[in-house]
JSON list of C-alpha atoms in Angstrom, two decimals:
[
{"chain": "R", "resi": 1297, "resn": "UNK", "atom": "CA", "xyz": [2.38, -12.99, -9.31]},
{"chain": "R", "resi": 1298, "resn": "UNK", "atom": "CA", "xyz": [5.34, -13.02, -7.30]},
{"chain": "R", "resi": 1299, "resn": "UNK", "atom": "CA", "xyz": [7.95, -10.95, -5.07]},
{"chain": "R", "resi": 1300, "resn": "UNK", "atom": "CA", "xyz": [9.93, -8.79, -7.73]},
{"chain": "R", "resi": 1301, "resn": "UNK", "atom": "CA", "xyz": [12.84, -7.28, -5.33]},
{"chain": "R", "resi": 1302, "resn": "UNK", "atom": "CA", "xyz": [14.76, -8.07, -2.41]},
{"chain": "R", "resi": 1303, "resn": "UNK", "atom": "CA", "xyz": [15.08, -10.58, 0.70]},
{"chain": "R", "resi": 1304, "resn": "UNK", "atom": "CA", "xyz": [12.18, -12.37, -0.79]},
{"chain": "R", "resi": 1305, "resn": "UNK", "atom": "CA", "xyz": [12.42, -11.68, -4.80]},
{"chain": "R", "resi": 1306, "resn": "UNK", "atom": "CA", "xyz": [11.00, -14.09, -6.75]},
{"chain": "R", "resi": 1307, "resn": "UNK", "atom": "CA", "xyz": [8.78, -16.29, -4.04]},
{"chain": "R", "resi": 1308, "resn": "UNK", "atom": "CA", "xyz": [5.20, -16.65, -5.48]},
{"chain": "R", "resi": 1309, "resn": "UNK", "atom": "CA", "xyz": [2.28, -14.59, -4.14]},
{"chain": "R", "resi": 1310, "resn": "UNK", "atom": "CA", "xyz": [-0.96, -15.92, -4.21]},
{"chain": "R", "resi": 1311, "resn": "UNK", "atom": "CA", "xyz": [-4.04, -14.07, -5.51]},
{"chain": "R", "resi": 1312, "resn": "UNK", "atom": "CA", "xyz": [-8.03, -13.99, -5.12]},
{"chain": "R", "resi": 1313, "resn": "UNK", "atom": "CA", "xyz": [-9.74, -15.17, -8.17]},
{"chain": "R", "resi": 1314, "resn": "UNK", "atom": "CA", "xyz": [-12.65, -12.66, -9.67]},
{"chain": "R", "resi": 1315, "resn": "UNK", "atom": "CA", "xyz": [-13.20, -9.00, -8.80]},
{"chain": "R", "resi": 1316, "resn": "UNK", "atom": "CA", "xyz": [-12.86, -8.93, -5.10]},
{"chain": "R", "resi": 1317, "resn": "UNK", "atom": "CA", "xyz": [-9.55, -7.48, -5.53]},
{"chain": "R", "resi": 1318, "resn": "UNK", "atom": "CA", "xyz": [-7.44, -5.32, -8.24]},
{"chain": "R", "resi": 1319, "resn": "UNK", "atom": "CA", "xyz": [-3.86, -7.06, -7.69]},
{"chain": "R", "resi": 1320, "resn": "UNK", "atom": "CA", "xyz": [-1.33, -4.70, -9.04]},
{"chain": "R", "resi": 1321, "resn": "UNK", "atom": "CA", "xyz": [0.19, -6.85, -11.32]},
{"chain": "R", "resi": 1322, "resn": "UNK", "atom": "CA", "xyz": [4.39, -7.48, -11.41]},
{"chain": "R", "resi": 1323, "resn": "UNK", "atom": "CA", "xyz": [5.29, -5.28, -13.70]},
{"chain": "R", "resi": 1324, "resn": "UNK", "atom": "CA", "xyz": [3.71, -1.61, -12.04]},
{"chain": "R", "resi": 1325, "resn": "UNK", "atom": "CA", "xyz": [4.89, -3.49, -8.66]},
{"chain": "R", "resi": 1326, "resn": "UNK", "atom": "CA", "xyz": [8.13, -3.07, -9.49]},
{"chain": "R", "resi": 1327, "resn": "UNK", "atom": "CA", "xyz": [7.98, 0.34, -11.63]},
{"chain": "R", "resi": 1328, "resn": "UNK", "atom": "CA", "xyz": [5.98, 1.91, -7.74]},
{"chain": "R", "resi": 1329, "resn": "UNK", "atom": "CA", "xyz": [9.17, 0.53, -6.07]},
{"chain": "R", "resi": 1330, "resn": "UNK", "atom": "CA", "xyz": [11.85, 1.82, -8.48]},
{"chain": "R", "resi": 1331, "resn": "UNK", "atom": "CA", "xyz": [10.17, 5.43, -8.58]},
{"chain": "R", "resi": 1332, "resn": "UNK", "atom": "CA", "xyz": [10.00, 5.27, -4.77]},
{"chain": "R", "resi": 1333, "resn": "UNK", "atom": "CA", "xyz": [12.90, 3.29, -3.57]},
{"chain": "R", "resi": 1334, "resn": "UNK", "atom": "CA", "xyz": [14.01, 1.21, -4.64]},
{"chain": "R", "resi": 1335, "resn": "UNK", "atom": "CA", "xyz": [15.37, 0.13, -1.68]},
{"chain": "R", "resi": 1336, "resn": "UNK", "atom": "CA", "xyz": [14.73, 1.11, 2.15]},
{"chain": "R", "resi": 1337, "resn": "UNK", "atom": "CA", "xyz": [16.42, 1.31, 5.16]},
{"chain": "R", "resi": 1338, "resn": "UNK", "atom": "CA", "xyz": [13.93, 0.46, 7.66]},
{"chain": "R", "resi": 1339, "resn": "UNK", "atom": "CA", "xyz": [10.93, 2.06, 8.54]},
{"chain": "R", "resi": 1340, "resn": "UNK", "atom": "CA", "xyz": [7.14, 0.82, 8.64]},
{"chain": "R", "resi": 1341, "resn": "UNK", "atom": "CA", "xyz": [4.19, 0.75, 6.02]},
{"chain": "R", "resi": 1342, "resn": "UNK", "atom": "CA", "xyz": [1.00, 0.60, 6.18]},
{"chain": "R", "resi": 1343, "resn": "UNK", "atom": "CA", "xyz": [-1.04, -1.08, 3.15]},
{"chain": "R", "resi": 1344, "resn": "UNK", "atom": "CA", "xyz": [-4.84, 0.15, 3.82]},
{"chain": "R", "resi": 1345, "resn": "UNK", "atom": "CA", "xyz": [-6.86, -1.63, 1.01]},
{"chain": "R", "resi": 1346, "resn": "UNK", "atom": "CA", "xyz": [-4.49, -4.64, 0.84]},
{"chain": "R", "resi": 1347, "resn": "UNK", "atom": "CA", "xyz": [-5.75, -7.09, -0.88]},
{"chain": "R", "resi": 1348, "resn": "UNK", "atom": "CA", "xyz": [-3.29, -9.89, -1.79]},
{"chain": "R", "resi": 1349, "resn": "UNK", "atom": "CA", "xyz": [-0.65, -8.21, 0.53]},
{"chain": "R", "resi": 1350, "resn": "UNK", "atom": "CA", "xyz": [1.22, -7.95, -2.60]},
{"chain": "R", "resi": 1351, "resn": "UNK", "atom": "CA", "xyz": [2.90, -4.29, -1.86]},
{"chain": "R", "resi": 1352, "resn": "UNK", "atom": "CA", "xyz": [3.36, -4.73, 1.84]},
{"chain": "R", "resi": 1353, "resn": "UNK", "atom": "CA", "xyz": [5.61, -7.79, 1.11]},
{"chain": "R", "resi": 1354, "resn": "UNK", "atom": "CA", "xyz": [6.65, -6.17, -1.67]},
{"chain": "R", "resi": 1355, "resn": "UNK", "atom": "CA", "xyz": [8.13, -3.58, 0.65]},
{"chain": "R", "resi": 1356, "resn": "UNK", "atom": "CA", "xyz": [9.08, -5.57, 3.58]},
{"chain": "R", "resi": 1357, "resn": "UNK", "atom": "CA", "xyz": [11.27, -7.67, 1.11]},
{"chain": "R", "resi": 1358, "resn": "UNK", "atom": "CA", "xyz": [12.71, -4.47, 0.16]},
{"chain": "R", "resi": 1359, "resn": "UNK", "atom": "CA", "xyz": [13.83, -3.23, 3.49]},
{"chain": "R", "resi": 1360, "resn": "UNK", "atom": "CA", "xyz": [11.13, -1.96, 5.70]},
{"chain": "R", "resi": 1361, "resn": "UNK", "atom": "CA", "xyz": [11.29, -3.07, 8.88]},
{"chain": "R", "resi": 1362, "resn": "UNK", "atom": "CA", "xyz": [7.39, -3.70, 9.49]},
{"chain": "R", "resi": 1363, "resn": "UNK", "atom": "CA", "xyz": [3.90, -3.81, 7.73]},
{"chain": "R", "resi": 1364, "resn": "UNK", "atom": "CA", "xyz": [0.92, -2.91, 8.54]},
{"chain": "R", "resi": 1365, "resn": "UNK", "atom": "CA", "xyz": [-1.82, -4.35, 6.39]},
{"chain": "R", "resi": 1366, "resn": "UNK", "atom": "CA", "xyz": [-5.49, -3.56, 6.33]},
{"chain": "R", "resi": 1367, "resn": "UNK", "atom": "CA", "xyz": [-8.22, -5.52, 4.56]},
{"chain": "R", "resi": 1368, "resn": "UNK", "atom": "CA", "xyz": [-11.73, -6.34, 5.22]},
{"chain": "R", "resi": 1369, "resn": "UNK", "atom": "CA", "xyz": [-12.72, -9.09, 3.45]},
{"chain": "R", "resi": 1370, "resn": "UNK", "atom": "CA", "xyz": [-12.31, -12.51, 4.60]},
{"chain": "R", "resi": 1371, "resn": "UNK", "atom": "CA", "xyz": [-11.20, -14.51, 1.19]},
{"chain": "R", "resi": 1372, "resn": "UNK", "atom": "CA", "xyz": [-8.89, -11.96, 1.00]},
{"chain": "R", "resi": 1373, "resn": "UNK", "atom": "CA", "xyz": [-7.62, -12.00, 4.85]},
{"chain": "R", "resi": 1374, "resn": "UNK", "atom": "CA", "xyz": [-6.75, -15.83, 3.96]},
{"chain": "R", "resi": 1375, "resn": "UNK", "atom": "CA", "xyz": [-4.89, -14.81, 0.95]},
{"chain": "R", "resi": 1376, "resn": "UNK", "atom": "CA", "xyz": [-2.72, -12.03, 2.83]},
{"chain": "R", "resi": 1377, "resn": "UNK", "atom": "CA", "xyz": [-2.29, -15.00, 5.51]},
{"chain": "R", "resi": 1378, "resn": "UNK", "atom": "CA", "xyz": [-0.91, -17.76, 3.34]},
{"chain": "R", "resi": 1379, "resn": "UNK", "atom": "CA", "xyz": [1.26, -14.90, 1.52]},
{"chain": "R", "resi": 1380, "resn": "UNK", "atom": "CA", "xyz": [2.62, -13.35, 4.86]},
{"chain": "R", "resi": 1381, "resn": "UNK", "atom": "CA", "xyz": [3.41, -17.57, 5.84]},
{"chain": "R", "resi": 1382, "resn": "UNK", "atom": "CA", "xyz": [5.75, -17.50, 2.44]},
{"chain": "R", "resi": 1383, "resn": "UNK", "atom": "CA", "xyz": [7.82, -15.19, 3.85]},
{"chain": "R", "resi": 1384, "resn": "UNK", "atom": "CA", "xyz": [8.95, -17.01, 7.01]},
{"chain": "R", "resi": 1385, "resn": "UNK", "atom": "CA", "xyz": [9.23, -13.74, 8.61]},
{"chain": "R", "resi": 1386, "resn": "UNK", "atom": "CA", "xyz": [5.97, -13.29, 10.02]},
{"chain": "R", "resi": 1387, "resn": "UNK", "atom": "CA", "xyz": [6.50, -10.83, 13.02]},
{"chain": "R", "resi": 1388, "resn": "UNK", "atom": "CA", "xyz": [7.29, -8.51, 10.25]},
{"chain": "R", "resi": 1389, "resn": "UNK", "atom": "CA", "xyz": [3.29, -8.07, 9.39]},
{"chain": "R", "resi": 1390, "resn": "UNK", "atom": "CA", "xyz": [0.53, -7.31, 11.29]},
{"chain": "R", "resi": 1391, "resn": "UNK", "atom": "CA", "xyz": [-2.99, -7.97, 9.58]},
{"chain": "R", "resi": 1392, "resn": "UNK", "atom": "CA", "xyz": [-5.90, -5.76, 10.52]},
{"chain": "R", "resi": 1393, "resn": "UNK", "atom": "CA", "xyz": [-9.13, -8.20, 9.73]},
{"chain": "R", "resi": 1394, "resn": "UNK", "atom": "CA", "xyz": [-11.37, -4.37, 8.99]},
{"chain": "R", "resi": 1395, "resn": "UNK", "atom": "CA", "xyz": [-12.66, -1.83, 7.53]},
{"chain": "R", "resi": 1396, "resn": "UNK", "atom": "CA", "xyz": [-9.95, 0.91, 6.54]},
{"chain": "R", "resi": 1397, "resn": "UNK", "atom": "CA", "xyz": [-11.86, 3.32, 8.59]},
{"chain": "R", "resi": 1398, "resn": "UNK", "atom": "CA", "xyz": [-11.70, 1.82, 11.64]},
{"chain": "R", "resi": 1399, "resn": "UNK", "atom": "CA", "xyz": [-8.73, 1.05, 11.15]},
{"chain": "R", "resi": 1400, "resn": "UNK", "atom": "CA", "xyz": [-7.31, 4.42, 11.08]},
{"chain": "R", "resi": 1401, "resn": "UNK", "atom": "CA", "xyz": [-9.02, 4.84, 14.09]},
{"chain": "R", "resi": 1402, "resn": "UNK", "atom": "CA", "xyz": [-7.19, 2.47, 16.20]},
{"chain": "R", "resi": 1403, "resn": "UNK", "atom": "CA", "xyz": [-3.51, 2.36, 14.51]},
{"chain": "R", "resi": 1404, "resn": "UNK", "atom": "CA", "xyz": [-0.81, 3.90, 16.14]},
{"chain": "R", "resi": 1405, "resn": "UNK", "atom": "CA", "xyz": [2.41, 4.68, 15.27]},
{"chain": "R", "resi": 1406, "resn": "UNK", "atom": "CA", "xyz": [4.33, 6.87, 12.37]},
{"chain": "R", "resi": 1407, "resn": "UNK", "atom": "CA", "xyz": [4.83, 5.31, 8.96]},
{"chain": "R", "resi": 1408, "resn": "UNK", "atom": "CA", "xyz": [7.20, 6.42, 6.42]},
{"chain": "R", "resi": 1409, "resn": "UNK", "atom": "CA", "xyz": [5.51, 4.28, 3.61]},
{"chain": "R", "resi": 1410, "resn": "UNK", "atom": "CA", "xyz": [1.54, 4.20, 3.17]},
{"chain": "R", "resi": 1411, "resn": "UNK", "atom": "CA", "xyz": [-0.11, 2.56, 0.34]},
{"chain": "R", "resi": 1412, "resn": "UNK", "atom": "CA", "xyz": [-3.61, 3.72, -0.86]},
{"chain": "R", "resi": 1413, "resn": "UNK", "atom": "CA", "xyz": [-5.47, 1.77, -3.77]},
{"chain": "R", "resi": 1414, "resn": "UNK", "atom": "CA", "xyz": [-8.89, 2.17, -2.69]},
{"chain": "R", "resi": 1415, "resn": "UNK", "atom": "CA", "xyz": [-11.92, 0.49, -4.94]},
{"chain": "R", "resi": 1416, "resn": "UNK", "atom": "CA", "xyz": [-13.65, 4.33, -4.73]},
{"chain": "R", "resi": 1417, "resn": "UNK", "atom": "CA", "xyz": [-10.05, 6.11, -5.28]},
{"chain": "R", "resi": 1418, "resn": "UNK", "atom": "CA", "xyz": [-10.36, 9.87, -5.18]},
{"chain": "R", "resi": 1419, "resn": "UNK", "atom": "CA", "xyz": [-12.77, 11.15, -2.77]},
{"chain": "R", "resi": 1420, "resn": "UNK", "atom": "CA", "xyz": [-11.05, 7.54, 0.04]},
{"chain": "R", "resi": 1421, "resn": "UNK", "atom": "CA", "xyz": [-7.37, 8.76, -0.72]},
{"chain": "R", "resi": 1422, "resn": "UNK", "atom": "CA", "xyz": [-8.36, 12.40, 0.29]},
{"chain": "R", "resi": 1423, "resn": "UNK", "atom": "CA", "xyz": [-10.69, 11.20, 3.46]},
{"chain": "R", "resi": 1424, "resn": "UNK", "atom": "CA", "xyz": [-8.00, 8.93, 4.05]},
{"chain": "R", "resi": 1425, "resn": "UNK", "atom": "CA", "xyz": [-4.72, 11.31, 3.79]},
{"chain": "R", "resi": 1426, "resn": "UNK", "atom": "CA", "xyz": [-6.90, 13.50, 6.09]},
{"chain": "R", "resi": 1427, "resn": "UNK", "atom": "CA", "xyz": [-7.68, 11.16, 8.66]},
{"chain": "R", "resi": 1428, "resn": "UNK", "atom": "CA", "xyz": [-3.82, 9.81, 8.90]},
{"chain": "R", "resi": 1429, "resn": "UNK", "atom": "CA", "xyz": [-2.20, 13.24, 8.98]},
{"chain": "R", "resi": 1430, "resn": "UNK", "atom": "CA", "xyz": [-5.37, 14.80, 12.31]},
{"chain": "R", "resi": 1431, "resn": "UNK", "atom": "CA", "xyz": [-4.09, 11.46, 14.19]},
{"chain": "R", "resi": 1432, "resn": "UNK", "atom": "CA", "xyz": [-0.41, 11.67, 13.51]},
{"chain": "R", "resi": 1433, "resn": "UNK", "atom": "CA", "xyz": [0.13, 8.37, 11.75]},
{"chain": "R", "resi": 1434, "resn": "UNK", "atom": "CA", "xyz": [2.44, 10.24, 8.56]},
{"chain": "R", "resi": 1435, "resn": "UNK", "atom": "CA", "xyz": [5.87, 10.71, 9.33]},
{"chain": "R", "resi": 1436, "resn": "UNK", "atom": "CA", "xyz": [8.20, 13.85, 8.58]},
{"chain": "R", "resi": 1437, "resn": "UNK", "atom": "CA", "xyz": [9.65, 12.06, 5.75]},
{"chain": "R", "resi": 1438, "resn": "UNK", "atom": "CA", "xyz": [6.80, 9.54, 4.55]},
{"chain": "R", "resi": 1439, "resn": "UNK", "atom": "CA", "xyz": [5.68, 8.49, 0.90]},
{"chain": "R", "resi": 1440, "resn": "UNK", "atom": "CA", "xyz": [2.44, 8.33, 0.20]},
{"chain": "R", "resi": 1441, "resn": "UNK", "atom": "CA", "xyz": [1.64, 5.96, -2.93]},
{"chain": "R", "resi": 1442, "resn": "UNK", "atom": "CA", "xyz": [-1.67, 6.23, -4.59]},
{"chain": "R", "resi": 1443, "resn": "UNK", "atom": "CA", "xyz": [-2.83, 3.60, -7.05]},
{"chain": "R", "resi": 1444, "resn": "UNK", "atom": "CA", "xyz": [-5.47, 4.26, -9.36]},
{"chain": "R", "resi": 1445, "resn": "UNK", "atom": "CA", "xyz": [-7.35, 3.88, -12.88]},
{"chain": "R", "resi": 1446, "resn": "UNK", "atom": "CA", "xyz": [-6.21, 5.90, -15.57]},
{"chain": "R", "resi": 1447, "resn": "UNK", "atom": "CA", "xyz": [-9.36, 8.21, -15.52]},
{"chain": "R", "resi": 1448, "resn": "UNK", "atom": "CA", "xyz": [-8.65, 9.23, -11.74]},
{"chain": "R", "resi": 1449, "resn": "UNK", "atom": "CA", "xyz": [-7.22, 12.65, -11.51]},
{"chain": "R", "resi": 1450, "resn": "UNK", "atom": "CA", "xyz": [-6.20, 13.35, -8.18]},
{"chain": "R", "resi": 1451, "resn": "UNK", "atom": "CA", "xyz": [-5.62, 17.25, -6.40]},
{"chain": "R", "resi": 1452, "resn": "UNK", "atom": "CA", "xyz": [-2.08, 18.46, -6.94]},
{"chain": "R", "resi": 1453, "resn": "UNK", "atom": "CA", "xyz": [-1.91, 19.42, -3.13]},
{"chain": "R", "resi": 1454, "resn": "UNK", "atom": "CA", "xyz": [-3.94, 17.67, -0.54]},
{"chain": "R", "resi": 1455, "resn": "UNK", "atom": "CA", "xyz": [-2.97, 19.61, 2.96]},
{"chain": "R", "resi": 1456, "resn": "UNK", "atom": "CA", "xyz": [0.49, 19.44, 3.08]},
{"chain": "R", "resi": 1457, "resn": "UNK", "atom": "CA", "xyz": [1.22, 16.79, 0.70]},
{"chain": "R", "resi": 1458, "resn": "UNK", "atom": "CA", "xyz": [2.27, 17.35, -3.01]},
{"chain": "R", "resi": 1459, "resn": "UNK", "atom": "CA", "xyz": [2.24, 15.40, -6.54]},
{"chain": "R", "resi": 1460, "resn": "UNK", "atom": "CA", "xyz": [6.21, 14.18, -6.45]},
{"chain": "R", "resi": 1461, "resn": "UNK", "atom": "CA", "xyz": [5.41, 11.63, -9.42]},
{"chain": "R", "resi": 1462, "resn": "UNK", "atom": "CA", "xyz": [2.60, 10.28, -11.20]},
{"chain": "R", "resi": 1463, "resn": "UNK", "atom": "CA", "xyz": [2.72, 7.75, -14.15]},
{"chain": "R", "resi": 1464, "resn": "UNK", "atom": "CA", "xyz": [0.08, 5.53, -16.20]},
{"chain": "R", "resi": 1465, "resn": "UNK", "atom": "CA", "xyz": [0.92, 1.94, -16.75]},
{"chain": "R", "resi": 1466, "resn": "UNK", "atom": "CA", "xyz": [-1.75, 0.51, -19.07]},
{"chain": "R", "resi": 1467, "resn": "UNK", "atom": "CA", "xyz": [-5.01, 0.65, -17.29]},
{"chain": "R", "resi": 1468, "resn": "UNK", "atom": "CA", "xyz": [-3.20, 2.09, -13.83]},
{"chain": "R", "resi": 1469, "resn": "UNK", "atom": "CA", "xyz": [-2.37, 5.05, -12.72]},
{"chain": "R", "resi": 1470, "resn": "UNK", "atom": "CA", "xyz": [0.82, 5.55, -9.97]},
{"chain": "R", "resi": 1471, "resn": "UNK", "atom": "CA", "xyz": [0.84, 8.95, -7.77]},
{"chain": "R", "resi": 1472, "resn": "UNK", "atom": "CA", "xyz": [3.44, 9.70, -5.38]},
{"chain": "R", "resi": 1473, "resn": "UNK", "atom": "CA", "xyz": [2.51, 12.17, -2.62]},
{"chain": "R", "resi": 1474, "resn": "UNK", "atom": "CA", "xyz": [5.38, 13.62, -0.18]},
{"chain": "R", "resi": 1475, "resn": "UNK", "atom": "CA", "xyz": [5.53, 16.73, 2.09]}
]
């Protein structure tokens, strides 16, 4: 795996070995960021179920400012940490060693970018896009991306948030949420 786009393209990413994680691979990495972007002009993410970090670089390399990037377990946590040290631009990222939950609890800030691929997908990304917009955390403008299997069929409308795009790649399944 490896940085598709941008001020870091092509750098290697590492990845946890065995099902710990789901790392999106290259290929619907880059398809999420052309449907989205591809490009941005600043602004921050936040990556709740990170994993690898994979996305958060992803869009870091591809012009947001800063990242915000949530995962709970530890092998993973390393991973993100050796991944973030690739970039040489460290103060970009900010890793939150927790549970999503709790981390929505102390975050603060807008973001104009979250990414949501949650290992129990429908009923977290609808907790989840609940939680961020009571505490204030979405922006005016933000994108909301939502990765999941194929068999996951997620609300047209959740609050104020609407289906902009959704496409399957293989096995995944890409929906884009905005206001």
């Amino acid at each position: 795996m490896r940085v598709v786009a941008g001020k870091f393209g092509g750098r290697p990413l590492k990845t946890l070995d065995g099902k710990i994680t789901r790392p999106t691979t290259d290929k619907v990495k880059g398809a999420i960021f052309s449907m989205i972007g591809p490009f941005f002009d600043g602004g921050r993410v936040l990556d709740l179920f990170s994993g690898s970090g994979s996305l958060a670089i992803e869009a870091v390399s591809r012009g947001m400012d800063e990242a915000v990037m949530v995962e709970r377990n530890r092998q993973a946590q390393a991973i993100i940490t050796e991944n973030i040290k690739m970039t040489k631009s460290e103060k970009q990222f900010h890793l939150m060693k927790m549970d999503a939950n709790k981390a929505l609890g102390v975050v603060s800030g807008e973001f104009d970018l979250v990414l949501l691929d949650p290992p129990y997908a429908k009923e977290e990304i609808i907790k989840n896009i609940t939680t961020m917009e009571e505490k204030g955390l979405l922006s005016e403008n933000v994108i909301i991306v939502c990765e999941t299997d194929k068999s996951v069929d997620l609300p047209e409308e959740i609050l104020s948030f609407s289906i902009w795009k959704q496409k399957t790649y293989g096995i995944s399944k890409v929906t884009v949420y905005i206001r």
